Coordinates of C-alpha atoms and ligand atoms in Angstrom, one line a residue:
M1 CA 24.3 106.6 -44.6
N2 CA 27.6 105.1 -43.3
T3 CA 29.6 102.9 -45.4
Y4 CA 31.7 101.7 -42.5
R5 CA 29.3 101.1 -39.9
F6 CA 30.9 100.0 -36.4
P7 CA 29.6 97.8 -33.7
D8 CA 27.7 99.6 -31.2
D9 CA 29.9 98.3 -28.5
F10 CA 33.1 98.6 -30.2
T11 CA 35.6 100.6 -28.6
W12 CA 37.3 103.9 -29.5
G13 CA 40.2 105.5 -27.7
V14 CA 43.2 107.3 -27.6
A15 CA 46.7 105.9 -26.5
T16 CA 49.4 107.8 -24.8
G17 CA 52.5 107.4 -22.3
S18 CA 53.7 108.7 -19.1
Y19 CA 57.3 109.8 -20.3
Q20 CA 56.0 111.0 -23.8
I21 CA 53.5 113.0 -22.0
E22 CA 54.0 113.7 -18.4
G23 CA 57.3 115.9 -18.0
G24 CA 58.0 116.7 -14.2
W25 CA 60.6 114.7 -14.7
N26 CA 61.6 115.5 -11.3
E27 CA 58.3 116.7 -9.9
G28 CA 56.4 115.3 -6.5
G29 CA 59.3 113.0 -5.4
K30 CA 59.6 111.4 -8.8
G31 CA 62.9 109.1 -8.8
E32 CA 64.9 109.0 -12.3
S33 CA 64.3 106.5 -14.9
I34 CA 66.6 105.1 -17.6
W35 CA 64.9 107.5 -20.0
D36 CA 65.9 110.6 -18.1
R37 CA 69.6 109.1 -18.0
F38 CA 69.3 108.0 -21.9
C39 CA 67.8 111.6 -22.8
H40 CA 70.3 113.7 -20.8
T41 CA 73.0 111.7 -22.1
P42 CA 74.3 113.8 -25.0
G43 CA 73.8 111.9 -28.7
N44 CA 71.1 109.5 -27.8
I45 CA 68.3 111.3 -29.2
K46 CA 68.1 112.9 -32.6
D47 CA 66.9 116.5 -32.4
G48 CA 68.5 116.6 -28.8
T49 CA 65.3 117.3 -26.9
N50 CA 63.9 115.2 -24.2
G51 CA 60.8 114.3 -21.7
D52 CA 61.8 116.7 -19.1
V53 CA 58.5 119.3 -19.7
T54 CA 57.1 117.4 -23.2
C55 CA 53.2 118.4 -23.1
G56 CA 53.3 119.1 -19.5
F57 CA 50.5 116.3 -18.9
Y58 CA 51.5 116.1 -15.3
H59 CA 50.1 119.6 -14.5
R60 CA 47.7 120.0 -17.2
Y61 CA 46.3 116.7 -17.2
E62 CA 42.8 118.6 -15.9
E63 CA 42.4 120.3 -19.2
D64 CA 43.4 117.4 -21.4
I65 CA 40.5 115.2 -19.8
Q66 CA 38.1 118.3 -20.3
M67 CA 39.2 118.4 -24.3
M68 CA 39.3 114.8 -24.7
K69 CA 35.5 115.0 -23.1
K70 CA 34.8 117.4 -25.9
L71 CA 35.9 116.0 -28.4
G72 CA 34.4 112.6 -27.5
Y73 CA 36.6 110.8 -27.2
P74 CA 35.5 107.7 -24.6
T75 CA 38.6 105.7 -24.2
F76 CA 42.1 106.8 -22.6
L77 CA 44.9 104.4 -22.7
L78 CA 47.8 105.8 -20.6
T79 CA 50.8 104.7 -18.5
I80 CA 51.8 105.0 -14.4
S81 CA 55.3 105.8 -14.5
W82 CA 56.9 103.2 -12.1
P83 CA 59.7 105.9 -10.8
R84 CA 56.6 108.4 -9.8
V85 CA 55.4 105.9 -7.9
F86 CA 58.5 104.0 -6.3
P87 CA 61.4 106.5 -6.9
D88 CA 63.6 103.5 -6.5
G89 CA 61.5 100.6 -8.3
V90 CA 61.3 98.7 -5.0
G91 CA 60.9 99.9 -1.4
E92 CA 59.0 102.9 0.0
I93 CA 56.1 104.2 -2.3
N94 CA 56.0 107.7 -2.9
R95 CA 52.6 108.9 -1.5
E96 CA 52.8 112.1 -4.0
G97 CA 53.6 110.3 -6.8
V98 CA 50.2 107.8 -5.9
D99 CA 48.0 111.0 -5.6
F100 CA 48.9 112.3 -8.9
Y101 CA 47.6 109.1 -10.8
R102 CA 44.7 109.0 -8.2
R103 CA 43.6 112.8 -8.8
M104 CA 44.1 112.2 -12.6
L105 CA 42.1 109.0 -12.6
T106 CA 39.2 110.5 -10.2
C107 CA 39.1 113.4 -13.0
L108 CA 38.7 110.8 -16.4
R109 CA 35.7 108.9 -14.1
E110 CA 34.0 112.6 -13.3
N111 CA 33.9 113.2 -17.2
G112 CA 33.2 109.9 -18.3
I113 CA 36.1 108.1 -19.9
K114 CA 36.9 104.8 -19.7
S115 CA 40.6 104.0 -18.8
Y116 CA 42.9 101.4 -20.0
V117 CA 46.2 101.6 -17.6
V118 CA 49.4 100.5 -18.7
L119 CA 52.0 99.5 -15.7
Y120 CA 55.3 99.7 -17.9
H121 CA 56.1 101.8 -20.9
W122 CA 59.7 101.9 -21.1
D123 CA 60.6 104.4 -18.1
L124 CA 62.1 101.9 -15.7
P125 CA 63.4 103.4 -12.4
Q126 CA 67.0 103.9 -12.8
K127 CA 67.8 102.1 -9.8
L128 CA 66.9 98.8 -11.2
Q129 CA 69.3 99.4 -14.2
E130 CA 72.1 99.4 -12.3
K131 CA 70.7 96.1 -10.9
G132 CA 71.0 94.7 -14.3
G133 CA 67.7 96.2 -15.1
W134 CA 65.7 93.4 -17.6
M135 CA 68.6 91.2 -17.7
N136 CA 68.0 90.4 -14.2
R137 CA 65.9 88.0 -13.3
E138 CA 64.7 89.4 -10.0
M139 CA 62.8 91.6 -12.4
V140 CA 60.2 89.6 -12.6
A141 CA 60.0 90.2 -8.8
W142 CA 60.3 93.6 -8.9
F143 CA 57.5 94.0 -11.6
E144 CA 54.8 91.9 -9.5
N145 CA 55.7 94.1 -6.4
Y146 CA 55.1 97.2 -8.3
A147 CA 51.6 95.9 -10.3
R148 CA 50.1 94.3 -6.5
A149 CA 51.0 97.8 -5.2
M150 CA 49.0 99.5 -8.4
Y151 CA 46.2 97.1 -8.0
R152 CA 45.8 98.0 -4.6
E153 CA 46.1 101.6 -4.4
L154 CA 44.6 102.5 -7.6
G155 CA 42.2 99.2 -8.6
D156 CA 38.8 101.4 -7.5
L157 CA 39.7 104.1 -10.2
V158 CA 41.1 101.8 -13.0
D159 CA 39.1 99.9 -15.5
N160 CA 41.3 97.7 -17.3
W161 CA 45.0 96.7 -17.0
I162 CA 47.8 96.4 -19.6
T163 CA 51.1 94.7 -18.4
L164 CA 53.7 95.7 -20.5
L165 CA 53.8 97.6 -23.8
E166 CA 56.0 96.7 -27.0
P167 CA 58.1 93.8 -25.3
W168 CA 60.5 93.6 -28.3
V169 CA 60.9 97.1 -28.2
I170 CA 62.2 96.9 -24.5
S171 CA 64.4 94.2 -25.2
F172 CA 65.7 94.6 -28.6
L173 CA 65.9 98.3 -29.5
G174 CA 67.2 99.1 -25.8
Y175 CA 69.9 95.8 -25.4
W176 CA 70.5 94.9 -28.8
H177 CA 70.5 97.7 -31.4
G178 CA 71.1 100.1 -28.4
V179 CA 68.6 102.8 -30.0
H180 CA 66.7 102.9 -27.0
A181 CA 67.3 103.3 -23.0
P182 CA 69.4 101.6 -21.9
G183 CA 71.4 101.9 -24.8
Y184 CA 73.1 97.9 -24.7
H185 CA 74.4 95.9 -27.6
D186 CA 74.1 92.5 -26.7
Y187 CA 71.9 90.0 -28.5
S188 CA 72.1 87.8 -25.6
A189 CA 71.1 90.0 -23.2
A190 CA 68.2 91.5 -25.3
L191 CA 66.8 87.7 -25.0
T192 CA 67.4 87.1 -21.6
A193 CA 65.4 90.5 -21.2
A194 CA 62.9 88.9 -23.4
H195 CA 62.3 85.9 -21.5
H196 CA 61.8 88.3 -17.7
L197 CA 59.9 90.4 -19.3
N198 CA 57.6 87.6 -20.8
L199 CA 57.8 86.1 -17.1
A200 CA 57.2 89.8 -15.5
H201 CA 53.7 90.0 -17.6
G202 CA 52.5 86.3 -16.2
A203 CA 53.2 87.2 -12.9
A204 CA 51.6 90.8 -13.1
V205 CA 48.7 88.9 -15.2
K206 CA 48.7 86.2 -12.0
A207 CA 48.6 88.7 -9.3
F208 CA 45.8 90.7 -11.2
R209 CA 43.3 87.2 -10.8
E210 CA 44.1 87.0 -7.5
S211 CA 43.8 90.5 -6.4
G212 CA 39.8 90.1 -7.3
L213 CA 39.5 93.4 -9.0
S214 CA 37.1 93.8 -11.9
G215 CA 37.9 94.7 -14.8
E216 CA 40.5 93.0 -17.7
I217 CA 43.9 92.5 -18.3
G218 CA 46.2 92.0 -21.4
I219 CA 49.2 92.9 -22.9
K220 CA 50.5 95.4 -26.2
V221 CA 52.6 93.6 -28.5
N222 CA 53.9 95.8 -31.6
M223 CA 53.6 93.2 -34.6
D224 CA 54.9 93.7 -38.2
M225 CA 53.8 91.6 -41.0
F226 CA 57.3 90.3 -42.3
Y227 CA 57.4 89.9 -46.4
P228 CA 60.3 88.8 -47.9
A229 CA 61.7 91.2 -50.2
D230 CA 61.9 88.5 -53.6
P231 CA 58.8 85.7 -52.7
N232 CA 60.7 83.9 -55.4
T233 CA 63.9 83.8 -53.7
P234 CA 64.3 81.3 -50.9
A235 CA 67.3 83.1 -48.8
D236 CA 64.9 85.9 -48.7
I237 CA 62.0 84.2 -47.6
E238 CA 64.2 82.2 -44.5
A239 CA 65.4 85.6 -43.5
A240 CA 61.8 86.8 -43.4
V241 CA 61.0 83.6 -41.3
R242 CA 63.7 84.6 -38.9
A243 CA 62.4 88.1 -38.7
N244 CA 58.9 87.0 -37.6
A245 CA 60.1 84.5 -35.0
E246 CA 62.2 86.9 -33.4
H247 CA 59.4 90.1 -33.7
N248 CA 56.2 88.3 -33.3
R249 CA 56.6 84.7 -32.3
L250 CA 59.4 85.3 -29.8
F251 CA 56.3 86.8 -27.8
C252 CA 53.1 85.5 -29.0
D253 CA 54.1 81.8 -29.3
P254 CA 54.6 81.7 -25.4
L255 CA 51.6 83.7 -24.6
F256 CA 49.0 81.8 -26.7
L257 CA 50.6 78.1 -26.8
G258 CA 53.6 78.1 -23.8
T259 CA 56.4 77.5 -26.0
Y260 CA 59.0 79.4 -27.5
P261 CA 60.0 78.4 -31.3
Q262 CA 61.9 76.3 -31.1
E263 CA 63.3 75.8 -34.5
F264 CA 64.6 79.5 -33.9
M265 CA 65.9 79.1 -30.4
A266 CA 68.3 76.6 -32.2
Y267 CA 69.2 78.3 -34.7
L268 CA 70.1 81.2 -32.8
E269 CA 72.4 78.9 -30.6
K270 CA 74.0 77.5 -33.1
Q271 CA 75.0 81.4 -34.4
G272 CA 76.5 81.7 -30.9
V273 CA 73.7 83.3 -28.6
V274 CA 73.5 82.7 -25.4
L275 CA 69.7 81.5 -25.0
P276 CA 68.0 82.3 -21.7
Q277 CA 67.9 80.0 -18.6
I278 CA 64.1 78.4 -18.6
L279 CA 63.2 77.0 -15.2
P280 CA 60.5 74.7 -14.1
G281 CA 57.4 76.6 -13.8
D282 CA 58.2 79.4 -16.5
M283 CA 56.5 78.9 -19.4
E284 CA 53.3 78.2 -17.4
L285 CA 53.6 81.3 -15.4
I286 CA 54.2 83.0 -19.0
H287 CA 50.7 81.4 -20.4
Q288 CA 48.1 82.9 -18.6
D289 CA 44.6 83.4 -19.8
L290 CA 44.4 86.6 -21.7
D291 CA 41.2 88.8 -21.7
F292 CA 42.2 90.8 -24.6
F293 CA 45.3 91.0 -26.7
G294 CA 46.5 94.6 -27.6
L295 CA 48.1 94.7 -31.2
N296 CA 50.2 97.8 -31.9
N297 CA 51.0 98.6 -35.6
Y298 CA 51.9 101.2 -37.7
S299 CA 53.9 99.4 -41.0
D300 CA 55.1 96.3 -42.1
A301 CA 59.1 94.7 -42.9
H302 CA 60.3 93.6 -46.0
I303 CA 63.1 91.2 -45.6
R304 CA 66.1 90.8 -47.8
A305 CA 68.9 87.9 -47.0
G306 CA 72.1 89.4 -45.8
G307 CA 72.9 91.9 -43.2
A308 CA 73.9 91.9 -40.0
W309 CA 74.5 89.0 -36.7
P310 CA 72.5 86.9 -35.8
L311 CA 69.7 87.2 -38.0
Y312 CA 71.1 88.0 -41.6
G313 CA 68.1 89.9 -42.9
T314 CA 67.8 93.5 -43.9
M315 CA 64.6 95.5 -44.1
V316 CA 64.3 96.8 -47.6
T317 CA 61.9 99.6 -48.6
T318 CA 58.8 99.1 -51.4
G319 CA 58.7 102.5 -52.9
K320 CA 55.6 103.2 -50.8
P321 CA 54.8 106.6 -49.5
V322 CA 56.3 106.9 -46.1
T323 CA 55.1 109.0 -43.0
Q324 CA 57.1 111.3 -41.1
I325 CA 58.8 109.1 -39.5
G326 CA 59.6 106.9 -42.4
W327 CA 57.6 104.3 -41.9
E328 CA 55.8 103.0 -45.2
Y329 CA 51.5 103.5 -45.3
Q330 CA 50.8 99.8 -45.4
P331 CA 47.0 99.2 -44.6
E332 CA 46.8 96.4 -47.0
S333 CA 49.6 95.0 -44.7
F334 CA 47.4 96.1 -41.4
Y335 CA 44.8 93.3 -42.7
E336 CA 47.1 90.6 -42.9
L337 CA 48.5 91.1 -39.8
I338 CA 45.5 91.0 -38.0
S339 CA 44.1 87.6 -40.1
W340 CA 47.3 86.0 -39.2
L341 CA 47.4 86.6 -35.5
N342 CA 44.0 85.6 -35.6
D343 CA 44.5 82.7 -37.4
H344 CA 48.3 81.4 -36.1
Y345 CA 46.9 82.1 -32.0
H346 CA 42.9 82.3 -31.9
P347 CA 42.9 85.7 -29.2
K348 CA 39.7 85.7 -27.2
K349 CA 39.5 89.3 -27.9
I350 CA 41.7 91.5 -30.1
L351 CA 42.2 95.3 -29.8
I352 CA 44.0 98.0 -31.6
T353 CA 46.1 99.3 -28.7
E354 CA 48.3 101.7 -31.1
N355 CA 47.8 103.0 -34.8
G356 CA 48.7 106.3 -36.4
C357 CA 50.7 108.5 -38.7
A358 CA 53.7 111.2 -38.0
S359 CA 53.5 113.8 -39.8
N360 CA 54.7 117.5 -39.8
D361 CA 52.1 119.5 -39.0
W362 CA 51.8 123.2 -37.9
V363 CA 49.1 125.4 -36.9
D364 CA 48.1 127.7 -39.8
D365 CA 47.7 131.6 -39.8
D366 CA 44.0 131.0 -39.3
G367 CA 44.6 128.7 -36.2
K368 CA 43.9 125.6 -38.0
V369 CA 45.6 122.6 -38.2
T370 CA 44.9 121.0 -41.8
D371 CA 46.7 117.3 -41.7
S372 CA 45.2 115.2 -44.5
I373 CA 47.7 113.1 -44.1
R374 CA 47.0 111.4 -41.0
L375 CA 43.2 111.6 -42.0
I376 CA 43.5 109.8 -45.0
Y377 CA 46.2 107.8 -42.9
L378 CA 43.3 106.7 -39.8
R379 CA 40.7 106.4 -42.5
N380 CA 42.3 103.6 -44.8
Y381 CA 43.7 101.7 -41.9
L382 CA 39.9 101.5 -40.3
K383 CA 38.5 100.2 -43.3
Q384 CA 41.0 96.8 -42.7
V385 CA 39.6 97.1 -39.2
Y386 CA 36.6 97.3 -40.5
R387 CA 37.1 94.2 -43.0
A388 CA 38.5 92.3 -40.0
I389 CA 35.5 92.6 -38.1
Q390 CA 33.4 91.8 -40.6
E391 CA 35.1 88.1 -41.5
G392 CA 34.2 87.5 -38.1
I393 CA 37.7 88.4 -36.4
P394 CA 37.3 89.2 -32.8
L395 CA 38.2 93.0 -32.9
K396 CA 36.8 94.7 -30.5
G397 CA 38.3 98.1 -30.3
Y398 CA 40.7 101.0 -32.0
F399 CA 43.0 103.4 -30.2
V400 CA 45.2 106.1 -32.2
W401 CA 48.4 106.8 -31.3
S402 CA 48.5 109.7 -29.9
L403 CA 46.1 112.2 -28.4
L404 CA 49.1 114.6 -28.2
D405 CA 51.9 115.1 -30.0
N406 CA 54.7 113.9 -27.8
F407 CA 58.2 113.2 -27.2
E408 CA 59.0 110.2 -29.7
W409 CA 61.9 108.6 -28.1
A410 CA 65.0 108.6 -29.9
E411 CA 63.1 110.6 -32.5
G412 CA 62.6 113.6 -30.1
L413 CA 59.6 116.0 -30.2
S414 CA 60.6 116.8 -34.2
I415 CA 57.9 114.1 -35.0
R416 CA 54.2 114.3 -34.6
F417 CA 51.7 112.0 -34.1
G418 CA 48.9 113.8 -31.9
L419 CA 45.3 114.5 -32.7
V420 CA 46.1 117.4 -31.5
H421 CA 49.0 119.7 -32.0
V422 CA 51.5 121.2 -28.7
D423 CA 53.5 124.1 -29.4
Y424 CA 56.2 123.0 -27.0
S425 CA 57.3 126.7 -26.1
T426 CA 53.9 127.9 -25.0
L427 CA 52.3 124.3 -24.6
K428 CA 49.1 125.2 -26.2
R429 CA 47.0 122.7 -27.3
T430 CA 45.2 122.7 -30.5
P431 CA 43.0 120.1 -32.5
K432 CA 43.7 119.1 -35.8
A433 CA 41.1 118.3 -38.6
S434 CA 41.9 114.8 -37.8
A435 CA 41.1 115.1 -34.2
Y436 CA 37.8 116.4 -35.1
W437 CA 37.5 113.7 -37.5
Y438 CA 37.6 111.1 -35.3
S439 CA 35.1 112.4 -33.1
Q440 CA 32.8 112.7 -35.6
T441 CA 33.8 108.9 -37.0
I442 CA 33.5 108.2 -33.1
K443 CA 29.7 109.7 -32.8
D444 CA 28.5 108.4 -36.5
H445 CA 30.3 104.8 -35.1
G446 CA 31.9 105.2 -38.3
F447 CA 32.5 106.9 -42.1
Ligands
FCB501 C1 55.4 102.6 -30.5 C2 55.1 103.1 -29.2 C3 55.1 105.1 -28.7 C4 55.0 105.6 -30.0 C5 54.5 105.0 -31.0 C6 54.6 105.9 -32.5 O1 56.2 101.8 -30.7 O2 54.9 102.4 -27.7 O3 55.3 104.9 -27.5 O4 55.9 106.0 -29.8 O5 55.5 103.6 -31.1

């Protein structure tokens, strides 16, 4: 008997990202992406690795799909690499790139695995970055052009679509903190990039509706619950409110309410930030009907007043255990976040499109990988999903990040998030204990 019994129609899946697993960075006519450029620039990646080869999914997708089938994973969330299909971002389409995705999606179909396909997971064509990237408003039209082409070329093979992945990460880690490609440090540029991302999302949803394709469309947003470091200190409370506005509301408010958080924008303007230009029709374009909202979450944030311009808030630790990447294990706040999202925005349907745990796993002499930390993490985070469902929140699916160990952006290959271990010298795959546990959980509709 299960204590945690999930609904029969609950979606169980695993998530991945193009640059993180494909490799084949310069094969099959693919153009250079900003992540190719960023990783090939010494000093940007902590362990000096890159995504040139990583898991080699570009050549091994059949093996990986067979493995997923064997493990009983019914849904696969993957990304298209924009420069693989449009080497210059716009202009001529690269047939070889499109064919790769057609073969892979066909293989998924043949193995009875459903797909969620993300259009953009950070690997922007370098050629478009040279025209300003997300700081340039023309990105909206370029993205729409790319989205329409993908609906046309792959629409018959894709079950569901996702426009963008983690717009906060793209804009603020890429254009303000500079730890992600393209590595800039300009707050006003980040805010403008955020607006253009919101617009690009809206344009892609609108184009999808016009395409007449079946299936659903949504977005994947990374959100955290923000708490004041000291709930009795007004300055901490205010700092946490600002952080929440930047991370969560800057994207959710326009998506669901068709507005930006006005008091936050006014605050930023007072700080000397140049606000993005909002043209007539912009807010309507962003505010599209979503079939589902994809929530990505791993941890939470405790904010103390003080620190860098313009938010003047610093993240502090609470002393909770951390995973290999340094993020605190905070399952309770996962539930609080889901509730907050539901209460504030009433999404039609929520999918947890990413959740998972990094741990320093290796293959033991007996050929096994005993990743107990991940297993416990997943189980306890899933209990919070269960709790939300019990309370009537329309939470309909869960995807583990990630199927495979893969290239973890600025952290490189050393940080392992996979249910399946990858030996980067041989590319051998070894399902970990958590992979088998997840199989059983899916089979039993719970645990
Ligand atoms: C998310 C990213 C994903 C992966 C996980 C750990 O922010 O979307 O690619 O890096 O974090």
